[in-house]
Amino acid sequence: MSAHPNNLEVAQSVTPRPIMEVAHELGLAPEHVSPLGRHKAKVQLESLSARPARGRLVLVTAMTPTHSGEGKTTVTVGLAQALRRRGRLALPALRQPSLGPILGMKGGGCGGGRAQVLPMEEINLHFTGDLHAIASAHNLLAALVDNELHYAGPAKLDAGRITWRRAIDMNDRSLRRVMVGHDMAREDGFDITAASEVMAIVSLARDLADLKERLGRILVGWSTTDTPVFARDLHASGAMTALLRDALEPNLVQTMEGGPALVHGGPFANIAHGCSSIVATRLGLCYADDVVTEAGFATDLGAEKFFDIKCRTAGIWPQAVVLVATCRALKHHGGTPLEHMSLPNPGAVQRGLENLQKHVENIREFGFAPIVAVNLFDADTEEELGVVEAFCRDAGLVCSRADAFRGGGAGCAGLADAVLAAYERAPANAQYLYSMNLPPEEKIATIARRMYGAGAVTFEARAREGLDRVRRLGLGALPVCIAKTQTSLSDVAHQIGRPVGFPFTVRDVRVSAGAGFLVAIAGNILTMPGLPRSPAAYDIDVDADGRLRGLF
């Protein structure tokens, strides 16, 4: 489906239900719901102790996307709406969008057309203030680090070995490297808030006590005597927890069809672990029949981290996996230039299937036969769609067309039936990609070879130094979060299709001790993106009546 009619105009044509009605449908006790206006609310963590988990979890992932994405969120929302139409109490559990892509190139993150979460304008902008709280807590720790330098000098912290940077929820390439300080100037830099370890911690914490303990474990640097310095050594975790107390509570909103939806946590999948929060997922599983959640970008990034990081941490496992594909993405991986993407080209779709095949294999690594959801776009032809459906038949896969953009839940009816049938085929036990007992370099190599198709995996000097620090800290048993490009299975952004046996280069290995994983930086991935030549911000405005325009 094309990006028009404008998502904002479609969203503004719907009158949302009062949020307390939505909470009542979900079965939440009124005393556990804190309304923020008429159409959004915070759900108190006490609601999680009210009942045991009973719902089924569905993961929605995708093939390698084009720069504009393949509508994974739209399919997630549409599927939840379709399950609700089947008489199920179903909800989507989504990440909160970051202002970086909203004001940059990709636009909003609420879905599209008739498959969106509401209130779309608020969710895409400041929402409930969670991202601001995360950035504030992150930057409080940065301020405490520099305060320690100011008063204690190099006695506790080595100014040249501080690893904690600053954060802002905006694409701003000028902040990648900055000079800070007055009496003790040093080089510093900013990461986008979605890449902050604090974001990962909020998304992975079980409760306030776990949040506080994780914040204290954040490694901020090293002393002049070569000992690690953690946030707890700077007495930072209490104040950081105070700033994040409300941000840890899941956000309740609704779909365009009035069903409940949870939007909470927002780590990117190309530079972080790419999943919505554990507390929101647990909340959904306690109160709903079906929780449909997405993992950012494709199977090689978001899905792998969903299984190996989020599922391990939360002790959960899905009952079905949906793999989103589009003729547009298949044509892209079949070599079609962007300017010809709207032209029929079944041959390019056929060539692009090698990329989809790899993502099918990736999901099978975790014990699932994915349901292939073909997200429909205006330019799709029956011949192109037939190519995808024939591939799925030959591979023994269930394939369903998803017209969530135009049809909402009705457009995903067949997909909902396929998901309900897939529950009976779910693997009985969790099946992770690697053992936690493997050395970190072997975990990285396992992911690169089995998920990406890499050949030789090499570690640059900085990465080898990082691995040495991991061993010294005794953190080698942590899972690994690889940061790499989302536009290719490889670590090179322009390599389309299914590259095989390519060299995979790890530039750095960093410790996210609070989040509970190691971060391997591969290729030219950046933790602070930049704006495109014509940012989406150019088109966003407010009219004389106070109504937003141009948000998509």
XYZ file of C-alpha atoms in Angstrom:
552
model
C 0.000 0.000 0.000
C 1.304 3.455 -0.779
C 1.881 6.080 1.899
C -1.247 7.960 0.753
C -3.875 8.766 1.872
C -1.936 10.447 4.622
C -1.741 8.369 7.809
C -2.431 11.420 9.955
C -5.618 12.257 8.046
C -6.862 8.679 8.420
C -6.079 8.731 12.143
C -7.826 12.090 12.612
C -10.975 10.682 10.977
C -11.460 8.252 13.874
C -12.846 9.181 17.290
C -10.963 7.112 19.885
C -12.734 5.464 22.804
C -12.171 6.859 26.321
C -9.089 5.110 27.623
C -10.877 3.785 30.721
C -13.273 1.881 28.430
C -10.259 0.293 26.761
C -8.772 -0.585 30.149
C -12.097 -2.140 31.204
C -12.146 -4.321 28.074
C -8.692 -5.567 28.984
C -9.815 -6.351 32.533
C -7.529 -3.878 34.283
C -8.625 -2.698 37.710
C -9.374 1.050 37.672
C -6.948 1.672 40.529
C -4.123 0.278 38.356
C -4.760 2.725 35.494
C -3.491 6.324 35.554
C -5.168 8.243 32.696
C -3.138 10.929 30.937
C -5.945 12.776 29.202
C -8.804 10.935 27.481
C -6.935 8.584 25.178
C -3.779 7.327 26.864
C -2.804 6.009 30.261
C -0.031 4.553 32.338
C -0.610 1.079 33.771
C 0.832 0.594 37.235
C 3.252 -2.275 37.779
C 1.013 -3.636 40.566
C -1.284 -4.909 37.801
C 1.334 -7.539 36.948
C 0.874 -9.282 40.299
C -2.887 -9.514 39.865
C -2.952 -12.616 37.672
C -0.648 -15.185 35.976
C 0.288 -15.108 32.289
C -2.327 -16.786 30.097
C -1.941 -15.343 26.602
C -0.192 -16.506 23.436
C 2.723 -14.470 22.071
C 3.154 -13.804 18.342
C 6.368 -12.350 16.905
C 6.203 -10.272 13.721
C 9.493 -9.871 11.856
C 10.473 -9.220 8.241
C 12.829 -9.735 5.334
C 15.621 -7.197 4.754
C 13.775 -3.899 4.285
C 14.087 -1.027 1.873
C 14.890 2.377 3.381
C 11.160 3.102 3.891
C 10.369 -0.157 5.690
C 7.975 -2.925 4.669
C 5.012 -2.165 6.950
C 5.854 -4.506 9.797
C 4.084 -2.304 12.355
C 1.055 -1.987 10.073
C 0.828 -5.781 9.804
C 1.297 -6.151 13.578
C -1.593 -3.798 14.319
C -3.755 -5.268 11.552
C -3.176 -8.804 12.827
C -4.143 -7.818 16.388
C -7.284 -6.180 15.022
C -8.087 -9.292 12.983
C -7.684 -11.573 15.989
C -10.035 -9.300 17.952
C -12.576 -9.629 15.125
C -12.308 -13.391 15.660
C -13.574 -12.906 19.198
C -10.128 -12.969 20.768
C -8.951 -10.405 23.326
C -5.875 -9.449 21.323
C -3.504 -6.504 21.465
C -0.346 -5.258 19.742
C 2.714 -4.550 21.920
C 4.846 -2.003 20.083
C 7.896 0.144 20.614
C 7.529 3.882 21.066
C 8.765 5.772 17.986
C 11.890 7.920 18.218
C 11.818 11.537 17.076
C 14.950 10.861 15.010
C 13.274 8.887 12.198
C 9.940 10.693 12.661
C 11.529 14.043 11.832
C 14.156 12.488 9.572
C 13.348 10.048 6.792
C 11.213 7.104 7.874
C 8.321 8.981 9.442
C 6.082 7.842 12.287
C 5.976 4.432 13.920
C 2.270 3.890 14.634
C 1.419 1.703 11.649
C -0.445 2.941 8.609
C -3.836 3.456 7.009
C -6.574 1.511 8.822
C -4.025 -0.313 10.983
C -2.635 2.299 13.344
C -2.465 2.881 17.083
C -4.051 6.037 18.481
C -3.562 8.843 19.406
C -1.098 8.777 16.517
C 0.090 12.395 16.864
C 0.904 12.079 20.547
C 2.550 8.665 20.286
C 4.806 9.931 17.491
C 5.789 13.107 19.328
C 6.188 13.528 23.117
C 3.624 10.845 24.114
C 3.903 10.218 27.874
C 7.423 11.626 28.215
C 9.174 8.253 28.522
C 11.939 9.047 26.022
C 12.568 12.415 27.672
C 12.857 10.704 31.052
C 15.300 8.172 29.628
C 17.451 10.920 28.087
C 17.330 12.865 31.384
C 18.439 9.862 33.420
C 21.185 9.109 30.896
C 22.463 12.694 30.979
C 22.230 12.884 34.773
C 24.765 10.070 34.896
C 26.947 11.926 32.376
C 26.761 15.050 34.568
C 27.696 13.033 37.652
C 30.686 11.608 35.795
C 31.965 15.097 34.968
C 31.145 16.257 38.488
C 33.373 13.498 39.829
C 36.168 14.658 37.540
C 35.717 18.238 38.710
C 35.889 17.504 42.434
C 37.999 14.356 42.675
C 40.181 14.915 39.643
C 41.837 11.785 38.288
C 41.796 10.070 41.699
C 38.719 7.999 40.836
C 38.155 8.415 37.093
C 40.607 8.530 34.215
C 39.293 11.317 31.955
C 40.735 9.554 28.919
C 38.929 6.270 29.663
C 35.359 7.408 30.277
C 32.988 5.237 28.241
C 29.663 6.877 29.160
C 28.510 9.380 26.533
C 25.467 11.653 26.373
C 22.087 11.099 24.698
C 19.429 13.037 22.790
C 16.332 11.807 20.931
C 17.190 13.447 17.637
C 19.252 12.660 14.553
C 22.140 15.116 14.903
C 25.410 14.101 13.264
C 27.183 17.186 14.636
C 26.974 15.697 18.135
C 28.761 12.450 17.329
C 32.006 13.934 18.663
C 32.123 16.993 20.920
C 34.522 18.589 23.386
C 33.202 19.040 26.913
C 34.588 20.418 30.139
C 36.118 23.667 31.322
C 38.785 22.936 33.859
C 39.356 19.443 32.418
C 38.403 19.382 28.727
C 37.918 16.005 27.099
C 36.342 14.471 24.018
C 32.794 13.191 24.410
C 29.821 12.495 22.155
C 26.095 11.850 21.922
C 24.162 8.718 21.016
C 20.522 8.801 20.000
C 18.280 7.966 22.969
C 17.075 4.766 21.287
C 20.686 3.518 21.463
C 21.131 4.443 25.124
C 21.850 1.662 27.584
C 19.244 3.299 29.818
C 16.662 2.663 27.071
C 17.716 -0.995 26.984
C 17.523 -1.217 30.773
C 13.997 0.231 30.912
C 12.959 -2.196 28.173
C 14.456 -5.234 29.940
C 13.793 -4.475 33.625
C 11.217 -6.604 35.458
C 10.288 -4.065 38.153
C 11.592 -1.006 39.999
C 14.054 -2.998 42.109
C 15.486 -4.665 39.005
C 15.626 -1.276 37.261
C 17.605 0.279 40.098
C 20.010 -2.651 40.324
C 20.629 -2.587 36.560
C 21.243 1.167 36.570
C 23.860 0.711 39.272
C 25.672 -1.854 37.091
C 26.271 0.611 34.233
C 29.981 0.817 33.446
C 30.953 4.490 33.072
C 34.719 4.188 32.696
C 37.975 3.183 34.300
C 40.127 4.674 37.038
C 43.760 5.652 36.821
C 44.502 2.471 38.766
C 42.809 0.424 36.031
C 39.717 -0.562 37.974
C 36.206 -0.328 36.506
C 33.920 2.476 37.699
C 30.171 1.843 37.753
C 27.175 4.123 38.176
C 26.691 2.796 41.700
C 30.177 4.091 42.582
C 28.922 7.600 41.755
C 25.724 7.105 43.819
C 23.710 7.619 40.647
C 21.193 4.781 40.601
C 18.738 6.215 43.150
C 18.186 9.533 41.368
C 18.147 7.834 37.977
C 15.439 5.466 39.219
C 13.443 8.442 40.479
C 13.551 9.990 37.009
C 12.497 6.673 35.443
C 9.836 5.557 37.921
C 6.896 6.567 35.739
C 8.698 5.690 32.496
C 8.881 2.039 33.585
C 5.078 1.804 33.608
C 3.633 0.534 30.283
C 1.546 2.885 28.139
C -2.016 1.858 27.265
C -3.526 3.215 24.042
C -5.821 1.707 21.383
C -5.943 0.539 17.801
C -8.025 2.273 15.146
C -10.721 -0.348 15.774
C -10.857 0.491 19.478
C -8.992 -2.524 20.813
C -6.300 -2.189 23.496
C -2.668 -1.603 22.531
C 0.548 -1.260 24.522
C 3.338 1.065 23.376
C 6.421 0.999 25.588
C 10.194 1.077 25.138
C 11.913 2.082 21.946
C 15.382 0.581 21.334
C 16.463 0.515 17.676
C 17.296 -2.939 16.315
C 20.273 -1.897 14.182
C 22.165 -0.370 17.134
C 20.291 -1.815 20.139
C 18.122 -4.873 20.853
C 15.033 -3.660 18.986
C 12.140 -4.943 21.129
C 9.340 -3.374 23.160
C 9.548 -3.690 26.927
C 9.350 -6.863 28.948
C 6.869 -5.306 31.398
C 4.489 -4.421 28.546
C 4.777 -7.919 27.070
C 4.154 -9.517 30.465
C 1.196 -7.204 31.043
C -0.303 -8.237 27.727
C 0.238 -11.918 28.415
C -1.497 -11.571 31.789
C -4.603 -9.859 30.444
C -4.990 -10.753 26.743
C -5.552 -13.929 24.750
C -3.025 -12.898 22.101
C -0.102 -10.457 22.228
C 1.274 -9.509 18.818
C 4.703 -7.908 19.111
C 7.251 -6.831 16.536
C 11.033 -6.910 16.550
C 12.795 -4.157 14.638
C 13.972 -4.517 11.043
C 14.562 -8.078 9.778
C 15.202 -11.522 11.268
C 18.973 -11.041 11.301
C 18.651 -8.103 13.702
C 15.387 -7.721 15.637
C 14.200 -11.328 15.613
C 17.549 -12.787 16.638
C 17.788 -10.302 19.526
C 14.162 -10.956 20.463
C 14.913 -14.660 20.891
C 18.440 -14.535 22.286
C 18.148 -11.419 24.502
C 14.517 -10.569 25.315
C 13.190 -14.133 25.568
C 16.167 -15.253 27.657
C 15.792 -12.290 30.008
C 12.009 -12.489 30.363
C 11.619 -16.276 30.351
C 9.043 -16.099 27.547
C 8.708 -17.794 24.165
C 6.356 -17.095 21.242
C 3.804 -19.525 19.855
C 3.930 -18.242 16.257
C 6.201 -16.176 14.007
C 4.995 -13.998 11.123
C 7.541 -13.029 8.465
C 6.541 -9.896 6.524
C 7.568 -9.738 2.872
C 6.679 -7.265 0.122
C 6.986 -7.344 -3.638
C 8.706 -3.979 -3.297
C 11.487 -5.362 -1.097
C 11.811 -8.462 -3.268
C 12.214 -6.287 -6.369
C 14.818 -4.223 -4.524
C 16.828 -7.332 -3.665
C 16.341 -8.512 -7.230
C 18.234 -5.444 -8.437
C 15.404 -3.029 -9.310
C 16.412 0.658 -9.027
C 14.308 2.825 -6.725
C 12.880 4.872 -9.586
C 11.496 1.705 -11.236
C 10.024 0.150 -8.088
C 6.409 0.875 -9.110
C 6.787 -0.920 -12.469
C 5.759 -4.602 -12.752
C 8.804 -6.874 -12.631
C 8.047 -10.491 -11.661
C 11.558 -11.491 -12.710
C 13.074 -9.186 -10.089
C 10.640 -10.549 -7.499
C 11.861 -14.044 -8.386
C 15.501 -13.012 -8.015
C 14.775 -11.313 -4.689
C 13.404 -14.501 -3.191
C 16.908 -15.539 -2.187
C 16.772 -12.832 0.498
C 13.402 -14.060 1.751
C 14.676 -17.639 1.734
C 17.503 -16.687 4.095
C 15.054 -15.101 6.539
C 12.897 -18.233 6.439
C 16.008 -20.248 7.311
C 16.812 -17.821 10.134
C 13.423 -18.333 11.769
C 13.759 -22.103 11.385
C 16.967 -21.859 13.440
C 14.684 -21.132 16.406
C 12.330 -24.019 15.713
C 9.534 -22.213 13.827
C 8.107 -22.487 10.339
C 7.225 -18.821 9.762
C 3.919 -17.662 8.316
C 4.788 -15.443 5.349
C 2.584 -12.333 5.333
C 2.752 -10.530 1.983
C 2.030 -6.907 2.853
C 0.177 -5.449 -0.131
C 1.124 -2.243 -1.933
C -0.720 -0.434 -4.723
C 1.874 -1.332 -7.356
C 1.737 -5.108 -6.728
C 0.529 -7.250 -9.626
C -1.111 -10.659 -9.496
C 1.837 -12.128 -11.374
C 4.305 -10.774 -8.780
C 2.173 -11.969 -5.882
C 1.880 -15.359 -7.552
C 5.671 -15.673 -7.613
C 5.813 -15.236 -3.831
C 2.929 -17.615 -3.203
C 4.487 -20.295 -5.426
C 7.757 -19.968 -3.486
C 5.896 -20.497 -0.215
C 4.006 -23.534 -1.551
C 7.243 -25.138 -2.713
C 8.870 -24.419 0.650
C 5.935 -25.878 2.597
C 5.129 -22.502 4.152
C 1.780 -20.920 4.923
C 1.412 -17.670 2.989
C -1.247 -15.027 3.511
C -1.851 -11.687 1.849
C -2.127 -8.851 4.366
C -4.102 -5.760 3.351
C -3.982 -4.073 6.739
C -3.407 -0.576 5.346
C -6.662 -0.510 3.410
C -8.692 -3.065 5.324
C -7.493 -2.892 8.922
C -8.436 -6.074 10.755
C -10.617 -7.284 7.885
C -7.583 -7.126 5.617
C -5.701 -9.564 7.867
C -8.475 -12.120 8.444
C -6.637 -14.917 6.641
C -3.420 -14.107 8.478
C -5.241 -14.298 11.813
C -6.592 -17.750 10.955
C -3.098 -18.891 9.967
C -1.688 -17.659 13.284
C -4.375 -19.423 15.326
C -3.641 -22.658 13.460
C 0.107 -22.212 14.009
C -0.315 -22.281 17.794
C -0.731 -26.039 17.576
C 2.656 -26.388 15.842
C 4.690 -24.223 18.226
C 7.935 -25.773 19.538
C 7.568 -27.069 23.072
C 10.842 -25.619 24.327
C 12.947 -22.507 23.753
C 15.622 -22.982 21.094
C 18.316 -20.310 21.259
C 20.978 -19.704 18.636
C 23.980 -20.072 20.923
C 24.953 -21.293 24.380
C 25.737 -18.683 27.012
C 28.852 -20.690 27.871
C 30.513 -19.877 24.539
C 33.252 -17.209 24.603
C 31.898 -13.855 23.360
C 33.874 -13.955 20.117
C 32.314 -17.334 19.297
C 28.827 -15.997 20.028
C 29.485 -13.101 17.644
C 30.837 -15.454 14.983
C 27.870 -17.812 15.416
C 25.390 -14.975 14.835
C 27.368 -13.623 11.871
C 27.650 -16.996 10.139
C 24.258 -18.526 10.910
C 22.071 -15.405 10.772
C 23.909 -13.287 8.184
C 25.726 -15.893 6.054
C 29.206 -14.505 6.779
C 32.463 -16.310 6.133
C 35.525 -15.127 8.037
C 34.780 -13.020 11.123
C 37.596 -10.675 12.079
C 38.076 -8.419 15.095
C 39.900 -5.131 14.763
C 42.324 -4.043 17.494
C 39.708 -1.972 19.331
C 37.324 -4.953 19.349
C 40.039 -7.252 20.695
C 40.717 -4.740 23.467
C 36.991 -4.723 24.220
C 36.951 -8.512 24.449
C 39.875 -8.370 26.864
C 37.914 -5.945 29.063
C 34.901 -8.260 28.954
C 37.034 -11.116 30.244
C 38.575 -8.968 32.966
C 35.107 -7.951 34.147
C 33.951 -11.567 34.159
C 31.079 -10.794 31.781
C 31.819 -13.286 29.031
C 28.624 -15.232 29.751
C 26.365 -12.351 28.657
C 24.392 -12.524 25.386
C 25.542 -10.438 22.423
C 23.777 -7.552 20.691
C 25.316 -6.893 17.268
C 24.995 -3.385 15.837
C 25.120 -3.396 12.047
C 23.354 -2.040 8.999
C 19.696 -2.963 8.593
C 19.678 -2.680 4.781
C 21.774 -5.783 4.144
C 22.308 -9.216 5.617
C 26.001 -8.320 5.574
C 27.789 -5.494 7.382
C 27.922 -3.441 4.160
C 24.779 -1.376 3.575
C 24.644 -1.620 -0.235
C 24.965 -5.417 -0.485
C 21.500 -6.576 -1.500
C 20.071 -10.052 -2.018
C 21.713 -12.887 -0.147
C 25.466 -12.358 0.111
C 27.302 -15.538 1.099
C 30.709 -16.095 2.658
C 31.507 -12.391 2.940
C 34.070 -11.119 5.474
C 32.443 -9.720 8.601
C 34.399 -7.102 10.544
C 33.824 -6.221 14.196
C 35.196 -2.771 14.979
C 34.462 -2.581 18.677
C 32.997 -4.577 21.564
C 31.340 -2.580 24.337
C 29.932 -3.602 27.695
C 26.297 -2.874 28.585
C 26.517 -4.445 32.023
C 23.299 -2.839 33.228
C 21.288 -4.004 30.232
C 22.929 -7.395 30.547
C 24.503 -7.817 27.121
C 27.627 -7.072 25.107
C 27.443 -4.784 22.075
C 29.505 -5.695 18.998
C 29.846 -2.803 16.531
C 30.178 -4.053 12.945
C 30.852 -2.235 9.697
C 30.123 1.483 9.493
C 27.074 1.541 11.764
C 26.644 4.781 13.730
C 25.048 5.194 17.163
C 24.042 8.754 16.241
C 22.267 8.905 12.849
C 22.085 12.047 10.715
C 19.185 13.750 8.975
C 18.628 13.228 5.222
C 18.926 16.052 2.704
C 15.153 16.695 2.867
C 14.028 15.747 6.397
C 10.406 14.879 7.087
C 10.439 17.834 9.485
C 10.172 20.140 6.463
C 6.582 18.961 5.887
C 5.311 19.019 9.479
C 3.295 22.031 10.579
C 0.392 23.184 12.753
C -2.564 25.030 11.217
C -4.426 28.004 12.701
C -6.785 25.632 14.533
C -3.906 23.798 16.194
C -4.225 20.664 14.062
C -1.059 18.913 12.988
C -0.227 18.586 9.294
C 2.401 16.577 7.444
C 3.079 13.871 10.038
C 3.082 10.445 8.380
